[in-house]
């Protein structure tokens, strides 16, 4: 079976799942339609097929989440991308009251980071060497910090989500980052972390505007850039 045929089978299954569940209207349909419109814009064939599957998956996740009263109240849609779970809600979520560090977070010299993680670590050439670097959760996450609140987190984007974000309006915007698709989250939002053992959730802090994308197998979140254009420019300098 060709890869296109496999994609068609996956799409058919997801559409069937979405159609078999009771989805309250209009909010989930509005969100799903907006995601579909954005992701189905003209692209090279291979990438457009991949993002069409993502769009259909969002529709299915909308249906699953909205099938219970609790889900209807709390979440309109869920999008998992680059090791991050975006929980899109109808209202602006309450902020995280008390900031907390990542589990096991500790400062590490930049030249020692590569030997403590299982994925390639890069830095933002446009900003020079970071002021400090931390490794957290046994090498699961590397964080780099620059002046003016700019922070870059790197982690294995192939695995289950590492971070979760609760988002009300304004919702994410799609942006091209060095030839791949990313998402710009323009507003302040609660940020949390999903632990390896048991999948427990740790509320971290109120995050500022953030760009998320995946480069190869590594997920990235860049926080603190003053605009989407500047965030994309910084991300393009990853070396």
PDB file of N, CA, C and O in Angstrom, residues 10-58:
ATOM      1  N   UNK A  10      -6.372   6.593   6.855  1.00  0.00           N
ATOM      2  CA  UNK A  10      -6.397   7.267   8.160  1.00  0.00           C
ATOM      3  C   UNK A  10      -7.441   8.365   8.158  1.00  0.00           C
ATOM      4  O   UNK A  10      -8.211   8.530   9.098  1.00  0.00           O
ATOM      5  N   UNK A  11      -7.477   9.141   7.058  1.00  0.00           N
ATOM      6  CA  UNK A  11      -8.437  10.236   6.975  1.00  0.00           C
ATOM      7  C   UNK A  11      -9.866   9.705   7.045  1.00  0.00           C
ATOM      8  O   UNK A  11     -10.726  10.261   7.740  1.00  0.00           O
ATOM      9  N   UNK A  12     -10.139   8.621   6.328  1.00  0.00           N
ATOM     10  CA  UNK A  12     -11.484   8.049   6.322  1.00  0.00           C
ATOM     11  C   UNK A  12     -11.890   7.592   7.722  1.00  0.00           C
ATOM     12  O   UNK A  12     -13.025   7.808   8.165  1.00  0.00           O
ATOM     13  N   UNK A  13     -10.946   6.958   8.432  1.00  0.00           N
ATOM     14  CA  UNK A  13     -11.252   6.496   9.789  1.00  0.00           C
ATOM     15  C   UNK A  13     -11.530   7.658  10.719  1.00  0.00           C
ATOM     16  O   UNK A  13     -12.451   7.619  11.553  1.00  0.00           O
ATOM     17  N   UNK A  14     -10.737   8.724  10.617  1.00  0.00           N
ATOM     18  CA  UNK A  14     -10.948   9.874  11.494  1.00  0.00           C
ATOM     19  C   UNK A  14     -12.265  10.572  11.189  1.00  0.00           C
ATOM     20  O   UNK A  14     -12.977  11.007  12.091  1.00  0.00           O
ATOM     21  N   UNK A  15     -12.604  10.689   9.905  1.00  0.00           N
ATOM     22  CA  UNK A  15     -13.887  11.303   9.559  1.00  0.00           C
ATOM     23  C   UNK A  15     -15.053  10.460  10.080  1.00  0.00           C
ATOM     24  O   UNK A  15     -16.062  10.989  10.551  1.00  0.00           O
ATOM     25  N   UNK A  16     -14.908   9.149   9.999  1.00  0.00           N
ATOM     26  CA  UNK A  16     -15.965   8.276  10.508  1.00  0.00           C
ATOM     27  C   UNK A  16     -16.121   8.446  12.010  1.00  0.00           C
ATOM     28  O   UNK A  16     -17.242   8.495  12.537  1.00  0.00           O
ATOM     29  N   UNK A  17     -14.998   8.544  12.714  1.00  0.00           N
ATOM     30  CA  UNK A  17     -15.055   8.748  14.162  1.00  0.00           C
ATOM     31  C   UNK A  17     -15.734  10.063  14.494  1.00  0.00           C
ATOM     32  O   UNK A  17     -16.612  10.125  15.358  1.00  0.00           O
ATOM     33  N   UNK A  18     -15.344  11.135  13.795  1.00  0.00           N
ATOM     34  CA  UNK A  18     -15.939  12.434  14.067  1.00  0.00           C
ATOM     35  C   UNK A  18     -17.439  12.417  13.788  1.00  0.00           C
ATOM     36  O   UNK A  18     -18.238  12.985  14.527  1.00  0.00           O
ATOM     37  N   UNK A  19     -17.823  11.739  12.710  1.00  0.00           N
ATOM     38  CA  UNK A  19     -19.232  11.720  12.351  1.00  0.00           C
ATOM     39  C   UNK A  19     -20.093  10.882  13.266  1.00  0.00           C
ATOM     40  O   UNK A  19     -21.312  11.044  13.316  1.00  0.00           O
ATOM     41  N   UNK A  20     -19.485   9.975  14.020  1.00  0.00           N
ATOM     42  CA  UNK A  20     -20.274   9.084  14.866  1.00  0.00           C
ATOM     43  C   UNK A  20     -20.520   9.641  16.255  1.00  0.00           C
ATOM     44  O   UNK A  20     -21.221   9.029  17.048  1.00  0.00           O
ATOM     45  N   UNK A  21     -19.950  10.813  16.567  1.00  0.00           N
ATOM     46  CA  UNK A  21     -20.085  11.366  17.904  1.00  0.00           C
ATOM     47  C   UNK A  21     -20.972  12.598  17.887  1.00  0.00           C
ATOM     48  O   UNK A  21     -21.114  13.274  16.878  1.00  0.00           O
ATOM     49  N   UNK A  22     -21.532  12.883  19.045  1.00  0.00           N
ATOM     50  CA  UNK A  22     -22.440  14.006  19.186  1.00  0.00           C
ATOM     51  C   UNK A  22     -21.638  15.262  19.472  1.00  0.00           C
ATOM     52  O   UNK A  22     -21.137  15.462  20.570  1.00  0.00           O
ATOM     53  N   UNK A  23     -21.504  16.145  18.469  1.00  0.00           N
ATOM     54  CA  UNK A  23     -20.728  17.369  18.632  1.00  0.00           C
ATOM     55  C   UNK A  23     -21.676  18.550  18.741  1.00  0.00           C
ATOM     56  O   UNK A  23     -22.422  18.836  17.818  1.00  0.00           O
ATOM     57  N   UNK A  24     -21.678  19.263  19.856  1.00  0.00           N
ATOM     58  CA  UNK A  24     -22.561  20.417  19.980  1.00  0.00           C
ATOM     59  C   UNK A  24     -22.110  21.544  19.063  1.00  0.00           C
ATOM     60  O   UNK A  24     -20.929  21.770  18.886  1.00  0.00           O
ATOM     61  N   UNK A  25     -23.045  22.234  18.460  1.00  0.00           N
ATOM     62  CA  UNK A  25     -22.726  23.353  17.592  1.00  0.00           C
ATOM     63  C   UNK A  25     -23.171  24.635  18.300  1.00  0.00           C
ATOM     64  O   UNK A  25     -24.069  24.626  19.130  1.00  0.00           O
ATOM     65  N   UNK A  26     -22.519  25.787  17.974  1.00  0.00           N
ATOM     66  CA  UNK A  26     -21.569  25.943  16.891  1.00  0.00           C
ATOM     67  C   UNK A  26     -20.102  25.927  17.279  1.00  0.00           C
ATOM     68  O   UNK A  26     -19.273  25.814  16.380  1.00  0.00           O
ATOM     69  N   UNK A  27     -19.674  26.102  18.534  1.00  0.00           N
ATOM     70  CA  UNK A  27     -18.246  26.365  18.785  1.00  0.00           C
ATOM     71  C   UNK A  27     -17.277  25.351  18.207  1.00  0.00           C
ATOM     72  O   UNK A  27     -16.339  25.744  17.516  1.00  0.00           O
ATOM     73  N   UNK A  28     -17.433  24.017  18.426  1.00  0.00           N
ATOM     74  CA  UNK A  28     -16.443  23.089  17.876  1.00  0.00           C
ATOM     75  C   UNK A  28     -16.346  23.152  16.359  1.00  0.00           C
ATOM     76  O   UNK A  28     -15.254  23.084  15.801  1.00  0.00           O
ATOM     77  N   UNK A  29     -17.475  23.290  15.686  1.00  0.00           N
ATOM     78  CA  UNK A  29     -17.455  23.332  14.231  1.00  0.00           C
ATOM     79  C   UNK A  29     -16.738  24.587  13.738  1.00  0.00           C
ATOM     80  O   UNK A  29     -16.026  24.561  12.741  1.00  0.00           O
ATOM     81  N   UNK A  30     -16.932  25.706  14.456  1.00  0.00           N
ATOM     82  CA  UNK A  30     -16.271  26.936  14.053  1.00  0.00           C
ATOM     83  C   UNK A  30     -14.764  26.807  14.179  1.00  0.00           C
ATOM     84  O   UNK A  30     -14.000  27.215  13.298  1.00  0.00           O
ATOM     85  N   UNK A  31     -14.321  26.222  15.289  1.00  0.00           N
ATOM     86  CA  UNK A  31     -12.880  26.044  15.484  1.00  0.00           C
ATOM     87  C   UNK A  31     -12.320  25.083  14.449  1.00  0.00           C
ATOM     88  O   UNK A  31     -11.291  25.340  13.825  1.00  0.00           O
ATOM     89  N   UNK A  32     -12.994  23.955  14.241  1.00  0.00           N
ATOM     90  CA  UNK A  32     -12.512  22.968  13.276  1.00  0.00           C
ATOM     91  C   UNK A  32     -12.458  23.554  11.873  1.00  0.00           C
ATOM     92  O   UNK A  32     -11.507  23.327  11.128  1.00  0.00           O
ATOM     93  N   UNK A  33     -13.489  24.338  11.500  1.00  0.00           N
ATOM     94  CA  UNK A  33     -13.510  24.938  10.171  1.00  0.00           C
ATOM     95  C   UNK A  33     -12.353  25.914  10.006  1.00  0.00           C
ATOM     96  O   UNK A  33     -11.716  25.966   8.947  1.00  0.00           O
ATOM     97  N   UNK A  34     -12.069  26.684  11.055  1.00  0.00           N
ATOM     98  CA  UNK A  34     -10.968  27.639  10.980  1.00  0.00           C
ATOM     99  C   UNK A  34      -9.633  26.915  10.812  1.00  0.00           C
ATOM    100  O   UNK A  34      -8.777  27.327  10.031  1.00  0.00           O
ATOM    101  N   UNK A  35      -9.462  25.821  11.557  1.00  0.00           N
ATOM    102  CA  UNK A  35      -8.216  25.050  11.443  1.00  0.00           C
ATOM    103  C   UNK A  35      -8.105  24.447  10.056  1.00  0.00           C
ATOM    104  O   UNK A  35      -7.052  24.487   9.427  1.00  0.00           O
ATOM    105  N   UNK A  36      -9.214  23.871   9.547  1.00  0.00           N
ATOM    106  CA  UNK A  36      -9.184  23.275   8.209  1.00  0.00           C
ATOM    107  C   UNK A  36      -8.803  24.318   7.159  1.00  0.00           C
ATOM    108  O   UNK A  36      -7.985  24.080   6.286  1.00  0.00           O
ATOM    109  N   UNK A  37      -9.431  25.510   7.228  1.00  0.00           N
ATOM    110  CA  UNK A  37      -9.161  26.548   6.239  1.00  0.00           C
ATOM    111  C   UNK A  37      -7.699  26.936   6.239  1.00  0.00           C
ATOM    112  O   UNK A  37      -7.079  27.092   5.189  1.00  0.00           O
ATOM    113  N   UNK A  38      -7.112  27.065   7.450  1.00  0.00           N
ATOM    114  CA  UNK A  38      -5.724  27.483   7.558  1.00  0.00           C
ATOM    115  C   UNK A  38      -4.773  26.396   7.064  1.00  0.00           C
ATOM    116  O   UNK A  38      -3.804  26.656   6.377  1.00  0.00           O
ATOM    117  N   UNK A  39      -5.062  25.163   7.419  1.00  0.00           N
ATOM    118  CA  UNK A  39      -4.129  24.077   7.106  1.00  0.00           C
ATOM    119  C   UNK A  39      -4.256  23.563   5.685  1.00  0.00           C
ATOM    120  O   UNK A  39      -3.349  22.931   5.172  1.00  0.00           O
ATOM    121  N   UNK A  40      -5.394  23.832   5.039  1.00  0.00           N
ATOM    122  CA  UNK A  40      -5.589  23.320   3.689  1.00  0.00           C
ATOM    123  C   UNK A  40      -5.251  24.349   2.613  1.00  0.00           C
ATOM    124  O   UNK A  40      -5.563  24.170   1.455  1.00  0.00           O
ATOM    125  N   UNK A  41      -4.585  25.438   3.005  1.00  0.00           N
ATOM    126  CA  UNK A  41      -4.124  26.410   2.010  1.00  0.00           C
ATOM    127  C   UNK A  41      -3.155  25.721   1.057  1.00  0.00           C
ATOM    128  O   UNK A  41      -2.494  24.757   1.428  1.00  0.00           O
ATOM    129  N   UNK A  42      -3.038  26.211  -0.216  1.00  0.00           N
ATOM    130  CA  UNK A  42      -2.170  25.537  -1.199  1.00  0.00           C
ATOM    131  C   UNK A  42      -0.744  25.387  -0.696  1.00  0.00           C
ATOM    132  O   UNK A  42      -0.141  26.323  -0.200  1.00  0.00           O
ATOM    133  N   UNK A  43      -0.216  24.151  -0.803  1.00  0.00           N
ATOM    134  CA  UNK A  43       1.142  23.817  -0.393  1.00  0.00           C
ATOM    135  C   UNK A  43       1.662  22.739  -1.329  1.00  0.00           C
ATOM    136  O   UNK A  43       0.902  22.160  -2.086  1.00  0.00           O
ATOM    137  N   UNK A  44       2.957  22.420  -1.253  1.00  0.00           N
ATOM    138  CA  UNK A  44       3.430  21.222  -1.956  1.00  0.00           C
ATOM    139  C   UNK A  44       2.612  20.014  -1.539  1.00  0.00           C
ATOM    140  O   UNK A  44       2.185  19.912  -0.393  1.00  0.00           O
ATOM    141  N   UNK A  45       2.404  19.077  -2.462  1.00  0.00           N
ATOM    142  CA  UNK A  45       1.460  17.988  -2.244  1.00  0.00           C
ATOM    143  C   UNK A  45       1.750  17.208  -0.972  1.00  0.00           C
ATOM    144  O   UNK A  45       0.860  16.946  -0.178  1.00  0.00           O
ATOM    145  N   UNK A  46       3.003  16.850  -0.737  1.00  0.00           N
ATOM    146  CA  UNK A  46       3.335  16.001   0.408  1.00  0.00           C
ATOM    147  C   UNK A  46       2.972  16.682   1.709  1.00  0.00           C
ATOM    148  O   UNK A  46       2.352  16.112   2.587  1.00  0.00           O
ATOM    149  N   UNK A  47       3.334  17.997   1.844  1.00  0.00           N
ATOM    150  CA  UNK A  47       3.047  18.692   3.096  1.00  0.00           C
ATOM    151  C   UNK A  47       1.553  18.914   3.262  1.00  0.00           C
ATOM    152  O   UNK A  47       1.003  18.793   4.334  1.00  0.00           O
ATOM    153  N   UNK A  48       0.843  19.239   2.152  1.00  0.00           N
ATOM    154  CA  UNK A  48      -0.576  19.507   2.271  1.00  0.00           C
ATOM    155  C   UNK A  48      -1.317  18.266   2.736  1.00  0.00           C
ATOM    156  O   UNK A  48      -2.235  18.343   3.543  1.00  0.00           O
ATOM    157  N   UNK A  49      -0.927  17.083   2.249  1.00  0.00           N
ATOM    158  CA  UNK A  49      -1.580  15.851   2.689  1.00  0.00           C
ATOM    159  C   UNK A  49      -1.361  15.630   4.177  1.00  0.00           C
ATOM    160  O   UNK A  49      -2.261  15.266   4.900  1.00  0.00           O
ATOM    161  N   UNK A  50      -0.119  15.897   4.647  1.00  0.00           N
ATOM    162  CA  UNK A  50       0.164  15.679   6.062  1.00  0.00           C
ATOM    163  C   UNK A  50      -0.691  16.605   6.915  1.00  0.00           C
ATOM    164  O   UNK A  50      -1.271  16.195   7.905  1.00  0.00           O
ATOM    165  N   UNK A  51      -0.808  17.866   6.543  1.00  0.00           N
ATOM    166  CA  UNK A  51      -1.587  18.800   7.345  1.00  0.00           C
ATOM    167  C   UNK A  51      -3.081  18.596   7.179  1.00  0.00           C
ATOM    168  O   UNK A  51      -3.855  18.943   8.063  1.00  0.00           O
ATOM    169  N   UNK A  52      -3.522  18.011   6.042  1.00  0.00           N
ATOM    170  CA  UNK A  52      -4.932  17.667   5.923  1.00  0.00           C
ATOM    171  C   UNK A  52      -5.299  16.620   6.957  1.00  0.00           C
ATOM    172  O   UNK A  52      -6.354  16.684   7.582  1.00  0.00           O
ATOM    173  N   UNK A  53      -4.397  15.639   7.184  1.00  0.00           N
ATOM    174  CA  UNK A  53      -4.626  14.630   8.210  1.00  0.00           C
ATOM    175  C   UNK A  53      -4.697  15.279   9.582  1.00  0.00           C
ATOM    176  O   UNK A  53      -5.553  14.953  10.407  1.00  0.00           O
ATOM    177  N   UNK A  54      -3.796  16.254   9.849  1.00  0.00           N
ATOM    178  CA  UNK A  54      -3.836  16.945  11.138  1.00  0.00           C
ATOM    179  C   UNK A  54      -5.166  17.657  11.319  1.00  0.00           C
ATOM    180  O   UNK A  54      -5.775  17.619  12.386  1.00  0.00           O
ATOM    181  N   UNK A  55      -5.646  18.320  10.252  1.00  0.00           N
ATOM    182  CA  UNK A  55      -6.910  19.037  10.351  1.00  0.00           C
ATOM    183  C   UNK A  55      -8.056  18.094  10.678  1.00  0.00           C
ATOM    184  O   UNK A  55      -8.908  18.388  11.517  1.00  0.00           O
ATOM    185  N   UNK A  56      -8.094  16.929  10.010  1.00  0.00           N
ATOM    186  CA  UNK A  56      -9.154  15.961  10.286  1.00  0.00           C
ATOM    187  C   UNK A  56      -9.020  15.426  11.710  1.00  0.00           C
ATOM    188  O   UNK A  56     -10.007  15.221  12.409  1.00  0.00           O
ATOM    189  N   UNK A  57      -7.777  15.214  12.158  1.00  0.00           N
ATOM    190  CA  UNK A  57      -7.561  14.744  13.527  1.00  0.00           C
ATOM    191  C   UNK A  57      -8.092  15.741  14.534  1.00  0.00           C
ATOM    192  O   UNK A  57      -8.659  15.372  15.561  1.00  0.00           O
ATOM    193  N   UNK A  58      -7.927  17.033  14.245  1.00  0.00           N
ATOM    194  CA  UNK A  58      -8.478  18.051  15.137  1.00  0.00           C
ATOM    195  C   UNK A  58      -9.989  17.940  15.202  1.00  0.00           C
ATOM    196  O   UNK A  58     -10.592  18.023  16.259  1.00  0.00           O
TER     197      UNK A  58
END
